[in-house]
Amino acid sequence: MSKVAYYPGCSGQGTSLEYDRSTRAVCAAVGLELVDVPDWSCCGSSPAHTVNHVLSAALSARNLDLAHSLGLDVVATPCPSCLTNLRNAALEMEDEAFRDTVNALLDRPCAGRVDPQSVLQVLVEQVGVDEVARRVTRPLTGLRVACYYGCIMNRPPERMRFDDHENPMAMDRLMEAAGAEVAPFPLKVECCGASFGVPRGDIVARLSGKLLDAARGLGVDAVVTACPLCQMNLDLRQSQINAALREHFRIPVFYYTQLLGLALDVPRSELGLDRLCVDPRLALGKIKAPAPVR
Amino acid sequence: MRIGVFICHCGSNIAGTVDVAAVARAAAKFPDVAYATDTMYACSEPGQEGIVQAVQELQLDGVVVASCTPRMHEPTFRRTVERAGINRYFFEMANIREHVSWIGKNTERNTAKAIELVRMAVEKLRRNRPLIPKRFDVVKRVLIIGGGVAGIQAALDCADGGQEVVLVEREQSIGGKMAKLDKTFPTIDCSSCVLGPKMVDVGQHPKITLHTLAEIESVSGYVGNFQVTIRKKARFVDWSKCTGCGLCMEKCPSRKAPDPFNEGLCTAPSINIPFPQAIPKKAAINPDTCIMKQKGKCGLCAKICPVKCIDFDQQDELVTVDVGAIVVATGYDLFDWHKYPQYGQGRYPDVITSLQYERLLSASGPTGGHIKRPSDGKEPKTVVFIQCVGSRDRSVDRPYCSGFCCMYTAKQAILTKDHIPDSQSYVFYMDIRSPGKGYDEFTRRAMEEYGAQYVRGRVSMIYPKGDQLVVRGADTLAGTQVEVAADLVVLAVGAEAARGAVALGEKLRVVPDQYGFFVESHPKLKPVETNTAGVFLAGACQGPKDIPASVGQGSAAAAKVLALLSKDQLESDPQVSRVTPARCVGCGKCVQTCPFGAIKLVEDRFGNPKAEVVETVCQGCGICTVTCPQGAIQLEHFTDNQILAEVNALCPPRIRVNYAS
Ligand code: SF4
Ligand code: SF4
């Protein structure tokens, strides 16, 4: 069984509780052991690095060090934003001078190296799509989805070093493994408006609206995401978008772990489907309830 | 020995940072120097006259000129001293421009370095020997590699000039990229109507031997006497019998393979004549798709052929020809735009290349000249052209400008409006580069008369929406993002070196630049020559070129060939290696090491093995001289004692050794 350090990130404690829980459940179901980073702290998310690179790196460096103390060489996080911060810090700390300024801020200098990866990457690279497919017992046959990766999951490519930065396929392949029909979603790496939600709702409405429009054009039953912020913009704000654009979108927006969980026959209580704002029942009804594979 | 030394000012090029008068004063004191002076432009007429006069009046028997690179003027000054009556190898050059004044700013140090370089030249000259070139016969035949428009032009000009021409083309027909074009800029005349008659001329010219479906296997020899082996690929049809009736093509049941002539827009049968105007108009079988070749069954074409010329067992054939000169006209290839993930990497059928669009426009193309989108055959109303795909883009390692894309895009925008009057074209461009005759007027016409919308900015992504493609880019003039809903997107793909160019260059000893285009001898003064004597360049193999430039260069290369082949004999360079038989122990190390195969082992009259240099093949590289353990091979004009004398001039040995002995 593979084993990686796990950094849940703050959103997993609040806005995307269901992402964290379903991630844990899915990893357990495919035989991936997640070891929580002890005493982890916030990575600073989007504000910190816009203010001070050293401080931002220090926040991540502390977590990297704690992950390293577990004796594991990969730390996985479900959230692309946390991933960006951890990866940036890990890469920039390779520069000795920078590492020294960062370490000066820490109680304990950050020792050793751990490789931050998204849970998605770990699932695809360490567990493997075939292995996931093998464990699927309730395939999502009949469900047509569009996978939406968001703009930072794979970019910048020289930093993230996973999948294709213009046409990533990791989630598509996992969803196919889960038995869903995956529509080729041309806007899969477009920005949803990200953290503009509070200051400029109009921008989010325009950008996220475009994504929902493209998804509707593909005739999908649901959008699948891997990012708490993307999910929030598309799901929680869907009614705001409808109001702003005079639209009538009703597209449920799942975390890919929620749908994987269904396919792997994880108890529904672990998946938090009731926390979605757009009612997913219509979409889930599309799944041709098959006899369990085994 | 009486030596004259001439220090050139080269205007301010040298005199600006070298005290030339001081160099001359110092040179006057070197051994054997009878005369030293500085001169304004040594290469100019008065400059050369000054040298001639000095030689004659002062009875000099050697000359040193300190000026620019010998690559520029060594032949000039050699002729000068010969005119003055001394052997041309009693001339030495010191490069005090590239090696001194252009790279240093400190006059004092520059002057000191210049003096040292002159001292080296003088010491070498003191040990020079007269060399007399040999003469050899020239083979009056030229090989032209590549049957595109540049190669065709060179072939016709050479043949009309009375020389025998062997034209080798790797495709089945000559015509190259131009044969695929619909119309040409800036005159909008029909490409195949201009090129077709020339292709026919090539096919019919009594002096031209055409080998298509053929490649260069190997090249040996030297200017005036090249031996070239050509591999004629098996075509599985006896071309001496095939009449080009095309019956076989109609009956061939295997027609799934993409048609290369139509850029993959349609399919072609396995036995095929690429296009109606093909020269030679003969059928050939593609063994990769032919059912008979793959599975051993079928043979329908053999049954149907009225002249029974199908031969499934045909083998490649090797032909060797002797030629006196070679013209390389291998052209270019299109950049593989699949390196741009943001343009879909081939996922969207309605994103096509400019050359594919050209086939759609062409009356002999797969749609009979009607613009239809590949996905559903609908006529597009909004066409977006994206320029600089694989040009001027460092991220894909193509920082250079391909030169002709601005023009063909304007042409295609004009033709689009002609074909579909209610259509609208958009052109995303970076700059418009249209410096040729009538070119700028042409692009303006596309904008002003034909209403093409020009948007300055790169396209960031293309994605499908419904049955359209959304093209999103920046308008850097307006400072906004733009999105255009297009029915068809045409990528103006840039040019890159033809596949296999580097390997061919190795055989011809022609150097490619870092992008695979062949390097000319001098960018301004020798644009069609290469550094290998007797090998010339024409067309886009030297860098992206449009049709007028390619034709111009084809003619230029032909002129060079005709000048070369007009001589019955050429002089061989006497700066070759020579073996001292008494020292040679016949170990054969030099034979193995010579990259040109210029040394062979012979037996002397006592039966001992001895090395012998074939003078005409030797390139004077000197590798053998450093290989020989006995010091039995010396390179004329660069003998050990000459080179050591130079070294000693620079760093004098504590004990004086007289190398002159
Ligand atoms: S191979 Fe035979 S049938 Fe085909 S074009 Fe030649 S002559 Fe005609
Ligand atoms: S100098 Fe020597 S190695 Fe070079 S080409 Fe001549 S014989 Fe060959």
mmCIF file with all atom_site columns, C-alpha atoms in Angstrom, chain A residues 164 166-167 186-187 190 210 213, chain B residues 341 347 461 463-465 472 483:
data_model
loop_
_atom_site.group_PDB
_atom_site.id
_atom_site.type_symbol
_atom_site.label_atom_id
_atom_site.label_alt_id
_atom_site.label_comp_id
_atom_site.label_asym_id
_atom_site.label_entity_id
_atom_site.label_seq_id
_atom_site.pdbx_PDB_ins_code
_atom_site.Cartn_x
_atom_site.Cartn_y
_atom_site.Cartn_z
_atom_site.occupancy
_atom_site.B_iso_or_equiv
_atom_site.pdbx_formal_charge
_atom_site.auth_seq_id
_atom_site.auth_comp_id
_atom_site.auth_asym_id
_atom_site.auth_atom_id
_atom_site.pdbx_PDB_model_num
ATOM 1  C CA . ASP A 1 164 ? -0.658  18.771 -19.823 1.00 0.00 ? 164 ASP A CA 1
ATOM 2  C CA . GLU A 1 166 ? -3.445  23.125 -21.910 1.00 0.00 ? 166 GLU A CA 1
ATOM 3  C CA . ASN A 1 167 ? -5.315  19.848 -22.056 1.00 0.00 ? 167 ASN A CA 1
ATOM 4  C CA . PRO A 1 186 ? -12.511 22.834 -24.160 1.00 0.00 ? 186 PRO A CA 1
ATOM 5  C CA . LEU A 1 187 ? -12.415 25.316 -21.283 1.00 0.00 ? 187 LEU A CA 1
ATOM 6  C CA . GLU A 1 190 ? -9.908  28.501 -18.030 1.00 0.00 ? 190 GLU A CA 1
ATOM 7  C CA . LYS A 1 210 ? -18.840 31.165 -19.687 1.00 0.00 ? 210 LYS A CA 1
ATOM 8  C CA . ASP A 1 213 ? -22.432 27.891 -20.752 1.00 0.00 ? 213 ASP A CA 1
ATOM 9  C CA . PRO B 2 341 ? -1.560  22.824 -27.410 1.00 0.00 ? 341 PRO B CA 1
ATOM 10 C CA . ARG B 2 347 ? -8.391  17.877 -31.886 1.00 0.00 ? 347 ARG B CA 1
ATOM 11 C CA . MET B 2 461 ? -6.619  29.682 -27.403 1.00 0.00 ? 461 MET B CA 1
ATOM 12 C CA . TYR B 2 463 ? -12.016 26.114 -28.463 1.00 0.00 ? 463 TYR B CA 1
ATOM 13 C CA . PRO B 2 464 ? -15.123 24.700 -30.033 1.00 0.00 ? 464 PRO B CA 1
ATOM 14 C CA . LYS B 2 465 ? -18.525 26.040 -29.187 1.00 0.00 ? 465 LYS B CA 1
ATOM 15 C CA . ARG B 2 472 ? -9.604  34.141 -28.244 1.00 0.00 ? 472 ARG B CA 1
ATOM 16 C CA . GLU B 2 483 ? -13.101 36.682 -29.181 1.00 0.00 ? 483 GLU B CA 1
#
